[in-house]
Short mmCIF file of C-alpha atoms in Angstrom, two decimals:
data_model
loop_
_atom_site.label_atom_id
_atom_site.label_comp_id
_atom_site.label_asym_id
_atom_site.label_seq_id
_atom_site.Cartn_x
_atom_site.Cartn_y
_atom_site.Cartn_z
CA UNK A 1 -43.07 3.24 11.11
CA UNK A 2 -45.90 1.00 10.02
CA UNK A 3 -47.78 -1.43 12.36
CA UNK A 4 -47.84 -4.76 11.65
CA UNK A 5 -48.76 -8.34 12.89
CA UNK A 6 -45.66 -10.43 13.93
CA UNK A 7 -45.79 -13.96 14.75
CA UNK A 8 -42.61 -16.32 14.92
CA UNK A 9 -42.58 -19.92 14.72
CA UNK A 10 -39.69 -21.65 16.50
CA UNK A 11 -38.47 -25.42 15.95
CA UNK A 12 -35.18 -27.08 17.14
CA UNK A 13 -33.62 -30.07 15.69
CA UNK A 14 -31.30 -32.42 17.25
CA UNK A 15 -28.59 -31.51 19.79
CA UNK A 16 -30.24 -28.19 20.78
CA UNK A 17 -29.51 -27.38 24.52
CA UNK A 18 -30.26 -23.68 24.42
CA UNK A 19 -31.76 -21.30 21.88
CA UNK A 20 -32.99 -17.52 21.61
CA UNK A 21 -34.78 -15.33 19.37
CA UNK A 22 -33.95 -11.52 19.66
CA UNK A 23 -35.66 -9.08 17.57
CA UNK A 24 -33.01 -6.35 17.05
CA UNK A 25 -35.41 -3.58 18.62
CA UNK A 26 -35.74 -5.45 21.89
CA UNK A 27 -31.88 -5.69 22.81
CA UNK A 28 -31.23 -7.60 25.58
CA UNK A 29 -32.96 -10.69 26.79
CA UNK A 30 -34.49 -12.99 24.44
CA UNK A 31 -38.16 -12.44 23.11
CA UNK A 32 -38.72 -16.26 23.15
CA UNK A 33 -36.89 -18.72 24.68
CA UNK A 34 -37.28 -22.36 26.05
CA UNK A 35 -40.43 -21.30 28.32
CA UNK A 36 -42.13 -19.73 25.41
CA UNK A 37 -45.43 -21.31 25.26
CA UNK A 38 -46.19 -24.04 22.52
CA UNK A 39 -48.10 -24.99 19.99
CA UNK A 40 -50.12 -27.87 20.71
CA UNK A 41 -50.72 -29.75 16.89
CA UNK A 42 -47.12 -28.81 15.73
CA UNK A 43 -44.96 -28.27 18.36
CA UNK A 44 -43.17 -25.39 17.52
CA UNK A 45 -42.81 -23.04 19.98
CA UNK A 46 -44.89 -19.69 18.85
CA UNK A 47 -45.40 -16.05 20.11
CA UNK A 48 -47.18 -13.28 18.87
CA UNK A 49 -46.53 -9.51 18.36
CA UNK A 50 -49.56 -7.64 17.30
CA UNK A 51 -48.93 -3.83 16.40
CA UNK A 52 -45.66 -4.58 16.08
CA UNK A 53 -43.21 -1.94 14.66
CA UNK A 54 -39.38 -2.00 13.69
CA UNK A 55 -37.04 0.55 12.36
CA UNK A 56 -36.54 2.19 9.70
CA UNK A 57 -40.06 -0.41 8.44
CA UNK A 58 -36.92 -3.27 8.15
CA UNK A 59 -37.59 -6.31 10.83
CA UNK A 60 -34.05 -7.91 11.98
CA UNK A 61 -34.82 -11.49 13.61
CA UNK A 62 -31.86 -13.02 15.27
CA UNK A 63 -31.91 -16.68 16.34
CA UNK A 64 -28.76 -17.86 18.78
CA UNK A 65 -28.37 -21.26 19.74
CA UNK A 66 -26.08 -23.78 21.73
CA UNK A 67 -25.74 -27.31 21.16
CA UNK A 68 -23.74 -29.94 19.74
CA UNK A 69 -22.60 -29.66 15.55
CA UNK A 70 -25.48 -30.90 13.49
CA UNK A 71 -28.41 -29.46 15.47
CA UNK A 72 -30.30 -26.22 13.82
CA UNK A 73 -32.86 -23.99 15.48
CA UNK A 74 -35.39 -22.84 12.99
CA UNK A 75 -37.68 -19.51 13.09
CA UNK A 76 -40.35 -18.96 10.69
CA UNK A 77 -41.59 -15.19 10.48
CA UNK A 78 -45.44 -14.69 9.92
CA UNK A 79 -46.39 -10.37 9.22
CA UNK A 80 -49.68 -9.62 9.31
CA UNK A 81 -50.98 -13.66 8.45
CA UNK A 82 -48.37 -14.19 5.29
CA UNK A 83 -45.59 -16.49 6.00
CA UNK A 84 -42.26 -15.47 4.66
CA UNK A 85 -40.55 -17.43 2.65
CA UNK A 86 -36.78 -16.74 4.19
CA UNK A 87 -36.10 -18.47 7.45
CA UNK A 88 -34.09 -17.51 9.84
CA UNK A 89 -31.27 -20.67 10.68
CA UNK A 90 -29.35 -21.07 12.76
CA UNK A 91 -26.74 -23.99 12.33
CA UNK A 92 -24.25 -25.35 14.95
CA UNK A 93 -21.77 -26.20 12.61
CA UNK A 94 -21.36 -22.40 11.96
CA UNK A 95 -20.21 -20.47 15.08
CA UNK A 96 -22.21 -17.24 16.25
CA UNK A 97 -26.24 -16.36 15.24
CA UNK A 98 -28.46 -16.26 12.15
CA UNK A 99 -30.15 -13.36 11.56
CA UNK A 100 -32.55 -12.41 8.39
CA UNK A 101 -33.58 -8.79 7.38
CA UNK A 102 -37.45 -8.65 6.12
CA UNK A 103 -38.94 -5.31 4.75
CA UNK A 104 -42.02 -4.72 5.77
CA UNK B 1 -9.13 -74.46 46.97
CA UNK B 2 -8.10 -72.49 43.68
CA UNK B 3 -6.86 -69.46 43.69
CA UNK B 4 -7.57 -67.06 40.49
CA UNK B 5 -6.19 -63.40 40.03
CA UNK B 6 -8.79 -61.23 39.18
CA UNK B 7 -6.40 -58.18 37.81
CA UNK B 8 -6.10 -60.35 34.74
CA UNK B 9 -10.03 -60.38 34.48
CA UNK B 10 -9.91 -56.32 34.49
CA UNK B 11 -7.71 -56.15 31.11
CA UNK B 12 -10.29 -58.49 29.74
CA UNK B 13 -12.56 -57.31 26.83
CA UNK B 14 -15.14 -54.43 28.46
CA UNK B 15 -18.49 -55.11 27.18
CA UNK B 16 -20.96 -52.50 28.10
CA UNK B 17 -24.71 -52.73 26.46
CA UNK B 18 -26.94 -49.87 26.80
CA UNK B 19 -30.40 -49.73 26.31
CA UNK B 20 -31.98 -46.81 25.11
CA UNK B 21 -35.53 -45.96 26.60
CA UNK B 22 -35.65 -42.45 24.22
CA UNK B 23 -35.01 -42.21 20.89
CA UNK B 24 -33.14 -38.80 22.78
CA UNK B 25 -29.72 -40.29 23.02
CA UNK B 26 -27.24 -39.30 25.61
CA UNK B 27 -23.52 -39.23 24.27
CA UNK B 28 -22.61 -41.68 27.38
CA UNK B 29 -19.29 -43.17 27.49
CA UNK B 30 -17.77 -45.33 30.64
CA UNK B 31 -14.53 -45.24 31.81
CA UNK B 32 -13.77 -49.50 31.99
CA UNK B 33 -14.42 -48.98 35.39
CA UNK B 34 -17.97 -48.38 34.61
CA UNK B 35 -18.02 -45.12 36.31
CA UNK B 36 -19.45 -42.50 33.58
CA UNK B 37 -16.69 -40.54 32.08
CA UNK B 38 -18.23 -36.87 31.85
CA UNK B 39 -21.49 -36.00 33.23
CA UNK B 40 -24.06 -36.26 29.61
CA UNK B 41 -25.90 -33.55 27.91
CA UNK B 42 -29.23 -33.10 28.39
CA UNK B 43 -31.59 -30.59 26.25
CA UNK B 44 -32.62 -27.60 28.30
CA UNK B 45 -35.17 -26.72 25.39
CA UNK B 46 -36.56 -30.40 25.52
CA UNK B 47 -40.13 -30.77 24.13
CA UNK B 48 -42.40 -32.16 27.57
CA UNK B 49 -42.30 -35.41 26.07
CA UNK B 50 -38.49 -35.21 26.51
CA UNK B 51 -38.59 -33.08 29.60
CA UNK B 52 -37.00 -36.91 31.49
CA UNK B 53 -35.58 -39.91 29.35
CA UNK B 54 -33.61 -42.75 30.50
CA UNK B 55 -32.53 -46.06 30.07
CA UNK B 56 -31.38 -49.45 31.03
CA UNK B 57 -27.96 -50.79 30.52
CA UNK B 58 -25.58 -53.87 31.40
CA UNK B 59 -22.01 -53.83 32.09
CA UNK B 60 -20.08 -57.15 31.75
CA UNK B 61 -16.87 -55.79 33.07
CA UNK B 62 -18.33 -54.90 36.47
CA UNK B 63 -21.23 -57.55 35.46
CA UNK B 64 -23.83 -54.80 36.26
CA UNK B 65 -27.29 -53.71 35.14
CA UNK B 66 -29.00 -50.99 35.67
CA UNK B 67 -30.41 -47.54 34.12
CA UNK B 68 -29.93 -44.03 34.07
CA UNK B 69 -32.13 -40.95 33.90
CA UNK B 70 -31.92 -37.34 33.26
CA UNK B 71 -34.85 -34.97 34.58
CA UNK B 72 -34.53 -31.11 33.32
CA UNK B 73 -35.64 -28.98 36.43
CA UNK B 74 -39.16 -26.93 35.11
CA UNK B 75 -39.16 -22.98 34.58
CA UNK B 76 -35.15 -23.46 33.12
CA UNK B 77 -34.38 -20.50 31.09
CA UNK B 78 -30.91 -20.19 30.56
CA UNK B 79 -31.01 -17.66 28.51
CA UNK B 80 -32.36 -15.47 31.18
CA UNK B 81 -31.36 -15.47 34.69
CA UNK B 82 -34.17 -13.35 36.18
CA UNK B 83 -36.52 -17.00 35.41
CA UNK B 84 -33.48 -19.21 35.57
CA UNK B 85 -33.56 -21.64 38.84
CA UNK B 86 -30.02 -22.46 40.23
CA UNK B 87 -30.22 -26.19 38.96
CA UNK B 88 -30.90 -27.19 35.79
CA UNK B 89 -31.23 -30.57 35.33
CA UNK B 90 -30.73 -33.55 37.29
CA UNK B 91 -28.83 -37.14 36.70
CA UNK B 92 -29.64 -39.92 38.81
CA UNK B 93 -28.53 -44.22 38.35
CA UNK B 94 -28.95 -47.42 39.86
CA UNK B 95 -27.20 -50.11 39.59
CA UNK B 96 -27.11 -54.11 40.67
CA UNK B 97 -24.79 -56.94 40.86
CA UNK B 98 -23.72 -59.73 42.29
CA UNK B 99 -20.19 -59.09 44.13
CA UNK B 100 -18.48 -62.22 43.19
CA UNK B 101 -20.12 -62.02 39.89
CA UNK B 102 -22.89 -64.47 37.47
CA UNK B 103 -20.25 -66.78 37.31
CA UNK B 104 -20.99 -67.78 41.18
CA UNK B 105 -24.97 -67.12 40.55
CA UNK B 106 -24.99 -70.10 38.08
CA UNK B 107 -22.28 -72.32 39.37
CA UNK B 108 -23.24 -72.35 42.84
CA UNK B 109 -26.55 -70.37 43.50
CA UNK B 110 -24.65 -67.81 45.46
CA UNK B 111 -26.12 -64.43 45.28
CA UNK B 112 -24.01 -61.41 47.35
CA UNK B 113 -25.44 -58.22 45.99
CA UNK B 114 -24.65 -54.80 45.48
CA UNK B 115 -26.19 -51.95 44.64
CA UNK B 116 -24.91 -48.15 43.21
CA UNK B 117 -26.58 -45.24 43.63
CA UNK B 118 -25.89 -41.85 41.91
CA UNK B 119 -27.48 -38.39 41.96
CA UNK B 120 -26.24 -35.08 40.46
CA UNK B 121 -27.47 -31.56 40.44
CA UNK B 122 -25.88 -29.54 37.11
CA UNK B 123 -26.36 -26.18 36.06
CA UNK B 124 -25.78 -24.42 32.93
CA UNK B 125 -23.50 -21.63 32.12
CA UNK B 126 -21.13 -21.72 35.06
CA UNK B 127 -18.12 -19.76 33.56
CA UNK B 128 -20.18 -18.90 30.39
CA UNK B 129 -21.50 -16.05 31.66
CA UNK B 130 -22.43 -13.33 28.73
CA UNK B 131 -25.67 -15.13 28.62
CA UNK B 132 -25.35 -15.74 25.17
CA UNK B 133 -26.89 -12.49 23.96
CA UNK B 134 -27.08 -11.21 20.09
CA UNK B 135 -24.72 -9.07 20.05
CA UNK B 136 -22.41 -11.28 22.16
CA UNK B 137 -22.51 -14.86 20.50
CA UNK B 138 -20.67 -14.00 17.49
CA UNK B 139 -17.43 -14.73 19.41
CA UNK B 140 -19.01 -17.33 21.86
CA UNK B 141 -17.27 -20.56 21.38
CA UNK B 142 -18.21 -22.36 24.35
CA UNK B 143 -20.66 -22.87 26.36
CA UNK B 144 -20.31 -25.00 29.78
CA UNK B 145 -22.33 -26.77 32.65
CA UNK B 146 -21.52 -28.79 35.61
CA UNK B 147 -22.98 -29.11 39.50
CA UNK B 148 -22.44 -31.86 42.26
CA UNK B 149 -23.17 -35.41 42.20
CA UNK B 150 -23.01 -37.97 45.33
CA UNK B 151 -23.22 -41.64 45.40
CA UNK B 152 -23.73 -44.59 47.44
CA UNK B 153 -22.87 -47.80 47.45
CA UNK B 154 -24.29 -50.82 49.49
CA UNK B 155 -22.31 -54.04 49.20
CA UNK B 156 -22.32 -57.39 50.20
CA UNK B 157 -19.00 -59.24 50.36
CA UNK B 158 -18.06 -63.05 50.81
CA UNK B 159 -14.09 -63.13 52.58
CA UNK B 160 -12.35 -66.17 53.26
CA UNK B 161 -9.35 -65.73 55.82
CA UNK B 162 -7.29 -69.04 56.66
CA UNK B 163 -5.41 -66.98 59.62
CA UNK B 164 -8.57 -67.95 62.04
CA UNK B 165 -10.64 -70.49 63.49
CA UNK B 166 -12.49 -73.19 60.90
CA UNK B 167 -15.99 -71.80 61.96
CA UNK B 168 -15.07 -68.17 61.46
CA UNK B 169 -12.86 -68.43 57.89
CA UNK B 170 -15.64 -68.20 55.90
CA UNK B 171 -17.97 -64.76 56.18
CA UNK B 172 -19.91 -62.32 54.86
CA UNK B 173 -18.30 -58.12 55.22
CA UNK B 174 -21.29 -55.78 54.89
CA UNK B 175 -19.74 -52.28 53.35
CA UNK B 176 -21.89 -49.03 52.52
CA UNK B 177 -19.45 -46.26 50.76
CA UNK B 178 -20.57 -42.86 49.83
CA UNK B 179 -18.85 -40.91 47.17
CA UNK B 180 -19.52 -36.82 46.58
CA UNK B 181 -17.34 -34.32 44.19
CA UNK B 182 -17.94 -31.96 41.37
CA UNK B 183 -18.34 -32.16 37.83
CA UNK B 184 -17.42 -29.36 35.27
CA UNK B 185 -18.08 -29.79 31.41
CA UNK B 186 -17.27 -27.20 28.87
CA UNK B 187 -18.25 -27.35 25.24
CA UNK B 188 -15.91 -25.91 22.55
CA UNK B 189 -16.76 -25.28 19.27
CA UNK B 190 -20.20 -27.72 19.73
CA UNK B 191 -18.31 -30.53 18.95
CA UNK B 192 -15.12 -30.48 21.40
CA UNK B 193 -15.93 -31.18 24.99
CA UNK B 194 -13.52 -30.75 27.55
CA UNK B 195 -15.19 -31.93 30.87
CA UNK B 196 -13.38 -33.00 34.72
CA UNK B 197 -14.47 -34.69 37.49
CA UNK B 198 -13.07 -33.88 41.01
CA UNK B 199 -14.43 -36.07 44.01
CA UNK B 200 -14.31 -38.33 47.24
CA UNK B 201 -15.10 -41.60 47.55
CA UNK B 202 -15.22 -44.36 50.87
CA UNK B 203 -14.21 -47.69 48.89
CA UNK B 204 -12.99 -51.05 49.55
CA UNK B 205 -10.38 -52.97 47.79
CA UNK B 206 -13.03 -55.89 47.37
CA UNK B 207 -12.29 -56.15 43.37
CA UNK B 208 -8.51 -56.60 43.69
CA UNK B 209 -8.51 -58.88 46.36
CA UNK B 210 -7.54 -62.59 44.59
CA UNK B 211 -10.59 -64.97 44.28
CA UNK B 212 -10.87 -68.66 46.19
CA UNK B 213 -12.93 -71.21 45.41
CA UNK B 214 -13.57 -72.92 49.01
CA UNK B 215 -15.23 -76.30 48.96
CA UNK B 216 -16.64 -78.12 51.42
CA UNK B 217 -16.89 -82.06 51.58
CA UNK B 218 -18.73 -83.85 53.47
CA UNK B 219 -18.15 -87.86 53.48
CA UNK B 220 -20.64 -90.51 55.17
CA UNK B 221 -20.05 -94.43 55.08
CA UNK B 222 -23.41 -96.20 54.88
CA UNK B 223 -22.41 -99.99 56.16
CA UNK B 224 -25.50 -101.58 54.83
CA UNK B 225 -24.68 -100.14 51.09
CA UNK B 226 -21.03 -100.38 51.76
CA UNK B 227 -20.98 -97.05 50.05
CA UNK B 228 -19.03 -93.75 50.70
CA UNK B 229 -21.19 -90.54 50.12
CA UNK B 230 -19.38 -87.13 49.54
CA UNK B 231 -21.50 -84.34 49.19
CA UNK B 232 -19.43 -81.20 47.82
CA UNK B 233 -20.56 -77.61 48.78
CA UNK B 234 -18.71 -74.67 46.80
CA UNK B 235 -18.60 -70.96 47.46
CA UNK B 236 -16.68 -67.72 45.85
CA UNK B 237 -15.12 -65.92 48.08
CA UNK B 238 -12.31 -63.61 48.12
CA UNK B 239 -9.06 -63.40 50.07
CA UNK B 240 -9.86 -61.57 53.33
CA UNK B 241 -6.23 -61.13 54.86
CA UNK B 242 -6.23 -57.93 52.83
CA UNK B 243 -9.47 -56.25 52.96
CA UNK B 244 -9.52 -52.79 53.72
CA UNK B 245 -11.79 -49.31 53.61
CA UNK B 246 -10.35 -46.46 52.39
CA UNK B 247 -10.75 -43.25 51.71
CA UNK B 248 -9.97 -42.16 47.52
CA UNK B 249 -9.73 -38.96 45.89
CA UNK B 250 -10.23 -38.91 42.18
CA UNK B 251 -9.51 -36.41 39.00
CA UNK B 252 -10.50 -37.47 35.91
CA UNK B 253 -10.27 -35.12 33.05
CA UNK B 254 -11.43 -35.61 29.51
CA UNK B 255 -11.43 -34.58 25.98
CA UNK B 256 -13.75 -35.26 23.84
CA UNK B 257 -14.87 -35.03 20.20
CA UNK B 258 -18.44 -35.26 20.15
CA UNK B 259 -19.99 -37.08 17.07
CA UNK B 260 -22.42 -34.72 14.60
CA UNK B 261 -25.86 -35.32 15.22
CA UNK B 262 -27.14 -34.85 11.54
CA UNK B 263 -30.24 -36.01 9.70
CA UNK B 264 -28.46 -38.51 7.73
CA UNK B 265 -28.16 -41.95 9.03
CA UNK B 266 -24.13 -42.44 8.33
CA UNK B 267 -22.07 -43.86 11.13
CA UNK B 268 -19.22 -41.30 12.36
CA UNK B 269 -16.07 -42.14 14.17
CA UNK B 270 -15.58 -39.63 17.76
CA UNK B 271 -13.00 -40.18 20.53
CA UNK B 272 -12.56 -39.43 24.13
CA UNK B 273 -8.78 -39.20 25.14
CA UNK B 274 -8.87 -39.31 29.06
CA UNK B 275 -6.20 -38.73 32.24
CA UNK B 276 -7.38 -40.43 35.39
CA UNK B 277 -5.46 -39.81 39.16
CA UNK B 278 -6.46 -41.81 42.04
CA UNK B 279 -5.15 -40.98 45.42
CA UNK B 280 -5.71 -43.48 47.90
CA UNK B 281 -4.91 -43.64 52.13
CA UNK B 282 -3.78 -47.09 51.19
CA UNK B 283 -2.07 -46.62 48.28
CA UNK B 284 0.34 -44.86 46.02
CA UNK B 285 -0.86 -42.50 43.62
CA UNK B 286 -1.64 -43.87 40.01
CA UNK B 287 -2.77 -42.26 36.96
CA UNK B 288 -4.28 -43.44 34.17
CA UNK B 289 -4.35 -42.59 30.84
CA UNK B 290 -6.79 -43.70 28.03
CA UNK B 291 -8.09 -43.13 24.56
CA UNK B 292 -11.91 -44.08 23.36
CA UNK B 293 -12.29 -44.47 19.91
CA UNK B 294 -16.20 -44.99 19.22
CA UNK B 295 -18.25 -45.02 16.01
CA UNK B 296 -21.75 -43.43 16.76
CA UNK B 297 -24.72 -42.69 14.24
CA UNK B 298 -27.28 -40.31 13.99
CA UNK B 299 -30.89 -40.84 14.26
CA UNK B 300 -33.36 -38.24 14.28
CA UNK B 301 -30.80 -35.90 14.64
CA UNK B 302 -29.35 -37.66 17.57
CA UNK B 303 -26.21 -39.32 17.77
CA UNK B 304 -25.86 -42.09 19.68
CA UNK B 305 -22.55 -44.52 20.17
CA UNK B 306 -22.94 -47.79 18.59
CA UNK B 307 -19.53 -48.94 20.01
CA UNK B 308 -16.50 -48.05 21.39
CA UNK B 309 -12.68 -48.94 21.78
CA UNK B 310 -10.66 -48.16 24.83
CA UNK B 311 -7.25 -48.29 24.99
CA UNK B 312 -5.66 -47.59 28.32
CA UNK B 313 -2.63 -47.60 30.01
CA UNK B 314 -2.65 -48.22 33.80
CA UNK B 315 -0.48 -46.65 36.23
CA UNK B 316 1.62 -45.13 33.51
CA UNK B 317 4.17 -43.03 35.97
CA UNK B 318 5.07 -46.70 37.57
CA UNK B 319 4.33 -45.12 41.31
CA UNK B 320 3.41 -48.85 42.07
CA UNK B 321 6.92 -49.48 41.40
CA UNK B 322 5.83 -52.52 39.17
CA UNK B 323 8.65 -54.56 37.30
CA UNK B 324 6.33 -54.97 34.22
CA UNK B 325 6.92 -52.54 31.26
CA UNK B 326 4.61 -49.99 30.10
CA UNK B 327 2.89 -52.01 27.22
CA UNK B 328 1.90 -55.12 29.93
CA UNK B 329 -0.46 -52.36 32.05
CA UNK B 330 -2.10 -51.99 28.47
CA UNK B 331 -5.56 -53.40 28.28
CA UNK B 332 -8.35 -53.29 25.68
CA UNK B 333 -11.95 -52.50 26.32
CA UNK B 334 -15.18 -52.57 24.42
CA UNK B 335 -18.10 -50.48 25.07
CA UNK B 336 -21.59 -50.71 22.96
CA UNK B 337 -24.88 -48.98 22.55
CA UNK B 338 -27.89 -50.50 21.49
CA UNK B 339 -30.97 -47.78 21.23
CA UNK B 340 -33.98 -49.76 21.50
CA UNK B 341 -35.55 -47.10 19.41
#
């Protein structure tokens, strides 16, 4: 498995009430959540992974959120300094979670 | 002295004007009673500029203004219950009129006031309990929240009574009621809202007591002038022969479909279909049942209601044994919302 740099970017749009982001090696609770710390200029709410690893070199980012129809909760994945293009979004007009594969 | 029956004023036109302080609209809606008809949303993800919001309204129904706020409780993570407090977020309002309404302020300087109080403690994911983990969402169609509100009310009242002495037929009736209960809200589908209210209140029948005008003349004879001088005092008052306290219980249950809060600025129609039981020591028990229709638009991804229709029909099991029909306890109200920004 190779090591990499993983940084996610989280914004919410309208009618957001509560939101997660689960990496699909950390099962359970959330890796970022409401409390996660912010970034000052943008807003967005941003944590950092260095040395990061997934299975199988494929990263899995899940984003769940609860809310009224027409809000979204946005992550944007960052390995090792290169944004990806592919977001991961998660709509509240669609029932469930978003989740995007990226290949490291 | 002219007498005036203010039931007829209650299926008057409701005209409720909010005021938005936040640009983070609340989906409020008011029962024509002007009591709020679910406990509103409030972001637990909010940004710290809108950690609080609030804002000012008037109700011409119940001839109140006042405001509203919503304060989400710090370190909320309801995603995780090992940082998750047991209180999320909490509601408060205040709100002031006269008792005999502005119609006395301006006609005869007479100023009785009241004032409301309310405070509620809500908490998310009360039934909703799979914490809304991966690999449990993709069936999650709900989410829910609710807690325990109280209120007070102080209120001044004018009573007239003809059944006593001149002197004493004219006074003022000091009444304080409290009110506590629970709230439950539960979110289907993120658009569908199901939500009930279950509570207690200490009132008085102040508001359907008839309204008197009493005036008071005074006449002098000046025999210089050769004139007679009236002077002519006037106060509101309402009948006092049937004044009473009482205790109330109150379920009010709600549906309602929730308006899309998009990025687009197009107005969208919602409704809120509502069953209201009152239970009174004094009184038989009525129900009510209503619809809201209201047309609400979205702005920066929040919807708020511009304006709203409600339709209700009072009493509708006839347990007041009243000889009018159905379609005569119908009455029309009007709610609006005006975000400042």
């Amino acid at each position: 498995m190779k090591k990499f740099d993983l940084e996610l970017r989280v914004k919410t749009q309208g009618y957001v009430f509560s939101w997660g982001v689960y990496l699909q090696e950390k099962q359970g609770f959330p890796v970022m959540d409401n409390t996660t710390a912010r970034d000052p200029e943008t807003g967005e709410y941003v944590k950092k992974f260095p040395s990061h690893s997934a299975p199988n070199d494929e990263l899995i980012v899940i984003v769940s959120s609860e809310g009224v129809v027409g809000g979204e909760t946005t992550c944007t994945v960052i390995i090792d300094g290169t944004k990806r293009e592919k977001k991961v979004i998660d709509k509240l007009t669609v029932p469930g979670y978003a989740s995007e594969k990226y290949k490291i | 002295m002219r007498a005036k029956n203010i039931k007829s004023k209650q299926s008057f036109l409701l005209l409720s004007l909010f005021f938005s302080g936040a640009s983070f609209g609340q989906q409020l809606l008011e029962t024509k009673e002007g009591d709020l008809l679910f406990n509103p949303i409030i972001s637990t993800n909010a940004a710290s500029t809108t950690t609080a919001t609030g804002l000012i309204k008037t109700n011409i129904t119940d001839q109140s203004i006042g405001g509203e706020f919503f304060y989400k409780l710090p370190h909320t993570a309801p995603l995780d219950p090992t940082k998750s407090n047991k209180f999320n977020f909490i509601t408060g309002g205040i709100k002031a009129k006269p008792t005999e309404g502005y119609g006395a302020v301006f006609k005869n300087g007479q100023f009785s006031p009241a004032a409301n109080f309310t405070f509620s403690l809500n908490r998310f994911k009360l039934l909703d309990a799979n914490l809304d983990q991966a690999t449990a969402t993709a069936n999650d169609n709900f989410t829910d929240w609710g807690g325990i509100y109280f209120g007070l009310n102080v209120n001044k009242y004018q009573l007239y009574r003809s059944d006593t002495t001149f002197a004493a037929q004219l006074y003022s009736k000091v009444f304080n009621g409290g009110s506590i209960g629970l709230n439950y809200n539960m979110l289907l589908y993120s658009q569908f809202l199901l939500s009930a209210k279950l509570g207690y209140s200490r009132k008085a029948n102040f508001s359907d007591l008839d309204e008197v005008e009493v005036k008071d003349i005074k006449s002098e004879y000046d025999p210089v002038s050769l004139t007679t001088r009236t002077v002519t005092t006037t106060k509101t008052a309402r009948i006092g022969e049937k004044y009473a306290e009482f205790d109330s219980y109150n379920l009010t249950i709600a549906l309602t479909r929730l308006t899309q809060g998009g990025a687009g600025s197009a107005i969208k129609m919602g409704y809120s279909a509502y069953f209201d039981l009152k239970s009174s020591s004094i009184a038989v028990t009525t129900a009510n049942v209503g619809v809201i229709l209201f047309l609400a638009q979205a702005k920066n991804y929040i919807s708020t209601p511009l304006i709203g229709f409600d339709f209700q029909f009072a009493d509708v099991s006839n347990n007041k044994k009243s000889e009018t029909g159905l379609f005569k306890r119908f009455s029309l109200g009007l709610t609006s919302t005006i975000p400042i920004r």
